[in-house]
Amino acid sequence: MEAQSTLQVFVNGDFVPAQQAFLHISDLAIQRGYGVFDFFKADKHKPLFLNDYLERFYNSASLMYLPVPYTKDELRQILQKLISLNNLEESGVKMILTGGYSENGFDPAAPNLIIQQQPLVLPSKEKVKKGISIITHEYLRDLPIVKSINYTTGIRLLHHMREQNAEEVLYFNSGIITEFPRCNFFIVTEDNTLVTPAHNILKGITRKNVMALAAKKYKVVERDITLQEVKQAKETFLTSTTKRILPIVKIDGEVIGTGKPGPITLELLQDLMALEQEVLAETVR
Amino acid sequence: MEAQSTLQVFVNGDFVPAQQAFLHISDLAIQRGYGVFDFFKADKHKPLFLNDYLERFYNSASLMYLPVPYTKDELRQILQKLISLNNLEESGVKMILTGGYSENGFDPAAPNLIIQQQPLVLPSKEKVKKGISIITHEYLRDLPIVKSINYTTGIRLLHHMREQNAEEVLYFNSGIITEFPRCNFFIVTEDNTLVTPAHNILKGITRKNVMALAAKKYKVVERDITLQEVKQAKETFLTSTTKRILPIVKIDGEVIGTGKPGPITLELLQDLMALEQEVLAETVR
C-alpha cells in the first residue's frame, strides 16, 4: 500500500504521481468511450514479450484512426523510464490512448496517452489447483481485432456472473465460441489436440505463446468451436497476460472432464512459466 | 467565445469553471468506456421536455447498474442552478454518469456525475432547405435501449462518412433499419404514412414528439423498415434533440423521392418548432 501511494504515471509527456493523474472531461473516452489500450507484464525492470504488445497497441490505434504520438523506440524509452522510476518487483503496465480533448464532444482530437504501472496480482495457487467456474453469454465485440476500451457488456455482466458464482464469462456468437472479455479460450479434445477459436477474437500474446509451446508436444488447431463441443472437451482453460493459464472445470453449471484441472493444462502452465524465466534470463539488465 | 471561457460545469457536487473539470484516470469511462449519458435542450433558463430526458437517464443508469447519486428532484435543482449560473440563450445540457474511480480498473465504484452546458449549434437554414446525404452501415449497438457512452463504431465511421461526402451514417441489422449513432429515422410512404423503426433503437424524445405531432394529421406506424423500402420512400428524415428534423435527400448515393426535402418533412419541422414555443410559453419564469 505504501509503495502504491508513490507510483508514477505517464500522462502526455509528463511523469506525475498517480494521485495527480487526471484527464479533462472533454476527453473522448469520457464523452464517447473512444480509445484503445494494451497491457503487458514486467518482471523487475524487464518487460515481457514487449515487441508483441507494442505491435498490437500500434495496430489497435491505427484501426481506430488514433495516431500514437511517439515512435515505438520513443515509447520503449518512456516505458523503461516509468518502470525504473516505480521500481516494482512484478508489475502490470497499461498504456491507454484516447480520442483526445474533443472540441465538440464527438470528433477525435490529438490523442491523450496515459501509461500506468501497478503491482501484479496473479491467480492464487489454490485457484490454479481447483480450477474455475465460468458461464457463457451470446455477444460479439464491435471490432474484435482491436483492443478498444469498450467493455460495456463485460462489466455489465459482472452482476450476472457473480450471481452464478462464476469467475469469468465466455462469449459465443451464433453457437460459435469466441473469447472472454479479457482472456482467450482453449480446449483439449479426446485425442489430445489443443483447439482455440480462430475468428472474431482479440489475438492474445499469451495465446500465441501457449500455442507455440503446445505445438512442441501436441497437435494445435485454430478453428471454430461450438458451444456443444466445449462441454464434451477433456480439458478447457483460459489464457491471459495476468492469469497466464487458468483451468476451467465448470461451464454453465456443467462439469468439464473430470471436474479437476487437466494434466495437459497444468503441464502447459509449467511450460509457460519456464518460457517467461528463459526470456527474463536472456537479457540481464 | 468569451462566454464559453467562463462556463461552469457540475462535477460530483461542485460547480467548477469548465477548464478545471477533470476526472482521475482511474475513472471507468477512461479505463473501460463504461458510462451512460443524456442530453437535452434549454431555451434561456427553461429545459425542454426535461421529464422525458430524466426518465431516460435514470433508466439507462439503472440498466447499467449505475446508481444516480441524486433523486430526480435534487438533480432538477442542480440543473436549474447550473443553467442559471451559465445564463446562456439557447443551450444543450449533457449529463454523464460514469462507472466511477475503480480500484482495479474493471469493477465499478461510486459513479461520477458530470453536467456540462454549452451554446447550442442548430443546423443552418441552408442545410434544412437542401437536405442531407447519408450512408448506411451494418451494425447493432450493444444495448440499444441504453444511452451508453460507447460510440466506438459511430466515431470510427466518421472517416468513411466524410470520404463519401455524407453527413450521417444510418445503421441496419440483417437488412432492417435501426437508427443513426445519435438520431432516429423516419420515412414517408407512398400513401403518406409516417413509418419509424420499432426495434433495437434508442427511443428519442424528439422521435416521440414528432410521432405525436404527425399523428394529428397522418397515419403513424412503428415497425420494421427494410433497406430496400427506404430507397423507395417518398420522403425520409432524421430526428434528434439538436437537429430537430433534418430532411434526407440521398442515401448511399441514391436520390430519395424528388431529391429535395419533402412537404410533410418540412411541415412537421414547423409543427415541432411550434410545439417547443408552446411548451416554453406554458411556464413563464
CSV table of C-alpha atoms in Angstrom, one decimal, chain A residues 30-166:
chain,number,residue,atom,x,y,z
A,30,ILE,CA,-15.2,10.2,-21.1
A,31,GLN,CA,-17.5,11.7,-23.7
A,32,ARG,CA,-17.8,8.7,-26.0
A,33,GLY,CA,-15.9,5.7,-24.7
A,34,TYR,CA,-13.4,6.1,-27.5
A,35,GLY,CA,-9.9,4.8,-27.0
A,36,VAL,CA,-7.6,1.8,-27.2
A,37,PHE,CA,-5.2,0.2,-24.8
A,38,ASP,CA,-2.7,-2.6,-24.1
A,39,PHE,CA,-1.3,-4.3,-21.1
A,40,PHE,CA,1.9,-6.2,-20.5
A,41,LYS,CA,3.8,-7.7,-17.6
A,42,ALA,CA,7.2,-6.6,-16.3
A,43,ASP,CA,9.4,-8.6,-14.0
A,44,LYS,CA,11.5,-6.3,-12.0
A,45,HIS,CA,12.8,-3.9,-14.7
A,46,LYS,CA,12.2,-6.1,-17.7
A,47,PRO,CA,9.0,-6.1,-19.8
A,48,LEU,CA,7.9,-9.5,-21.1
A,49,PHE,CA,7.3,-10.0,-24.8
A,50,LEU,CA,7.2,-6.2,-25.3
A,51,ASN,CA,7.6,-6.4,-29.1
A,52,ASP,CA,4.3,-8.3,-29.5
A,53,TYR,CA,2.4,-5.9,-27.1
A,54,LEU,CA,3.7,-2.8,-28.9
A,55,GLU,CA,2.9,-4.3,-32.3
A,56,ARG,CA,-0.7,-4.9,-31.2
A,57,PHE,CA,-1.1,-1.5,-29.5
A,58,TYR,CA,0.0,0.4,-32.6
A,59,ASN,CA,-2.2,-1.8,-34.7
A,60,SER,CA,-5.3,-1.1,-32.5
A,61,ALA,CA,-4.5,2.6,-32.6
A,62,SER,CA,-4.2,2.6,-36.4
A,63,LEU,CA,-7.5,0.8,-36.9
A,64,MET,CA,-9.2,3.4,-34.7
A,65,TYR,CA,-7.5,6.3,-36.6
A,66,LEU,CA,-5.7,7.3,-33.4
A,67,PRO,CA,-2.1,8.3,-34.1
A,68,VAL,CA,0.3,7.2,-31.3
A,69,PRO,CA,2.3,10.4,-30.5
A,70,TYR,CA,5.6,8.5,-30.3
A,71,THR,CA,7.6,6.1,-32.4
A,72,LYS,CA,8.0,2.6,-31.0
A,73,ASP,CA,11.5,3.4,-29.9
A,74,GLU,CA,10.5,6.5,-28.1
A,75,LEU,CA,7.7,4.7,-26.4
A,76,ARG,CA,10.1,1.9,-25.3
A,77,GLN,CA,12.3,4.6,-23.7
A,78,ILE,CA,9.3,6.1,-21.9
A,79,LEU,CA,8.2,2.7,-20.6
A,80,GLN,CA,11.7,1.9,-19.4
A,81,LYS,CA,11.9,5.2,-17.6
A,82,LEU,CA,8.5,4.6,-15.9
A,83,ILE,CA,9.4,1.1,-14.9
A,84,SER,CA,12.7,2.3,-13.4
A,85,LEU,CA,11.0,5.2,-11.6
A,86,ASN,CA,8.5,2.9,-10.0
A,87,ASN,CA,10.9,0.1,-9.2
A,88,LEU,CA,8.3,-2.7,-8.7
A,89,GLU,CA,9.1,-6.4,-8.3
A,90,GLU,CA,6.4,-7.8,-10.5
A,91,SER,CA,4.0,-5.4,-12.3
A,92,GLY,CA,1.4,-4.8,-15.0
A,93,VAL,CA,1.9,-1.9,-17.3
A,94,LYS,CA,-1.2,-0.4,-19.1
A,95,MET,CA,-1.0,2.0,-22.0
A,96,ILE,CA,-4.2,3.9,-22.8
A,97,LEU,CA,-4.6,6.0,-25.9
A,98,THR,CA,-7.9,8.0,-26.0
A,99,GLY,CA,-9.6,10.1,-28.7
A,100,GLY,CA,-8.2,13.3,-27.1
A,101,TYR,CA,-9.8,16.6,-26.0
A,102,SER,CA,-12.6,16.9,-28.4
A,103,GLU,CA,-14.0,20.4,-29.1
A,104,ASN,CA,-17.5,19.2,-29.9
A,105,GLY,CA,-17.6,16.0,-27.8
A,106,PHE,CA,-17.6,13.8,-30.9
A,107,ASP,CA,-14.8,14.4,-33.3
A,108,PRO,CA,-11.4,13.0,-32.2
A,109,ALA,CA,-8.6,15.4,-31.5
A,110,ALA,CA,-4.8,14.8,-30.7
A,111,PRO,CA,-4.9,11.6,-28.6
A,112,ASN,CA,-4.1,11.5,-24.9
A,113,LEU,CA,-1.6,8.9,-23.8
A,114,ILE,CA,-1.6,7.5,-20.3
A,115,ILE,CA,0.8,4.8,-19.0
A,116,GLN,CA,0.1,3.3,-15.6
A,117,GLN,CA,2.1,0.7,-13.7
A,118,GLN,CA,0.7,-1.4,-10.8
A,119,PRO,CA,1.8,-4.3,-8.7
A,120,LEU,CA,0.7,-7.5,-10.4
A,121,VAL,CA,-1.9,-9.8,-8.7
A,122,LEU,CA,-1.5,-13.3,-10.1
A,123,PRO,CA,-4.2,-16.0,-9.5
A,124,SER,CA,-3.6,-17.9,-6.3
A,125,LYS,CA,-2.1,-21.4,-6.3
A,126,GLU,CA,-5.3,-22.5,-4.7
A,127,LYS,CA,-7.3,-21.2,-7.7
A,128,VAL,CA,-5.0,-22.9,-10.2
A,129,LYS,CA,-5.3,-26.2,-8.2
A,130,LYS,CA,-9.1,-26.1,-8.1
A,131,GLY,CA,-9.9,-24.6,-11.4
A,132,ILE,CA,-12.7,-22.1,-12.0
A,133,SER,CA,-16.4,-22.0,-13.0
A,134,ILE,CA,-17.5,-19.9,-15.9
A,135,ILE,CA,-20.7,-19.0,-17.7
A,136,THR,CA,-21.4,-18.3,-21.4
A,137,HIS,CA,-23.1,-15.4,-23.0
A,138,GLU,CA,-24.1,-14.5,-26.6
A,139,TYR,CA,-22.2,-11.4,-27.7
A,140,LEU,CA,-19.8,-10.3,-30.4
A,141,ARG,CA,-17.5,-7.4,-29.7
A,142,ASP,CA,-17.6,-4.4,-32.1
A,143,LEU,CA,-14.2,-4.8,-33.6
A,144,PRO,CA,-12.7,-8.0,-32.1
A,145,ILE,CA,-9.2,-7.4,-33.5
A,146,VAL,CA,-8.9,-4.0,-31.8
A,147,LYS,CA,-8.1,-3.8,-28.1
A,148,SER,CA,-10.6,-0.9,-27.6
A,149,ILE,CA,-11.6,0.4,-24.1
A,150,ASN,CA,-15.2,-0.6,-24.7
A,151,TYR,CA,-16.1,-3.2,-22.0
A,152,THR,CA,-19.8,-2.2,-21.6
A,153,THR,CA,-21.1,-5.7,-21.9
A,154,GLY,CA,-18.3,-7.4,-19.9
A,155,ILE,CA,-18.7,-5.1,-17.0
A,156,ARG,CA,-22.5,-5.1,-17.1
A,157,LEU,CA,-22.3,-8.9,-16.9
A,158,LEU,CA,-20.3,-8.8,-13.6
A,159,HIS,CA,-23.6,-8.9,-11.6
A,160,HIS,CA,-25.0,-11.8,-13.5
A,161,MET,CA,-21.6,-13.7,-13.3
A,162,ARG,CA,-21.3,-13.3,-9.5
A,163,GLU,CA,-24.9,-14.3,-9.0
A,164,GLN,CA,-24.0,-17.6,-10.7
A,165,ASN,CA,-20.7,-17.9,-8.7
A,166,ALA,CA,-18.8,-17.8,-11.9
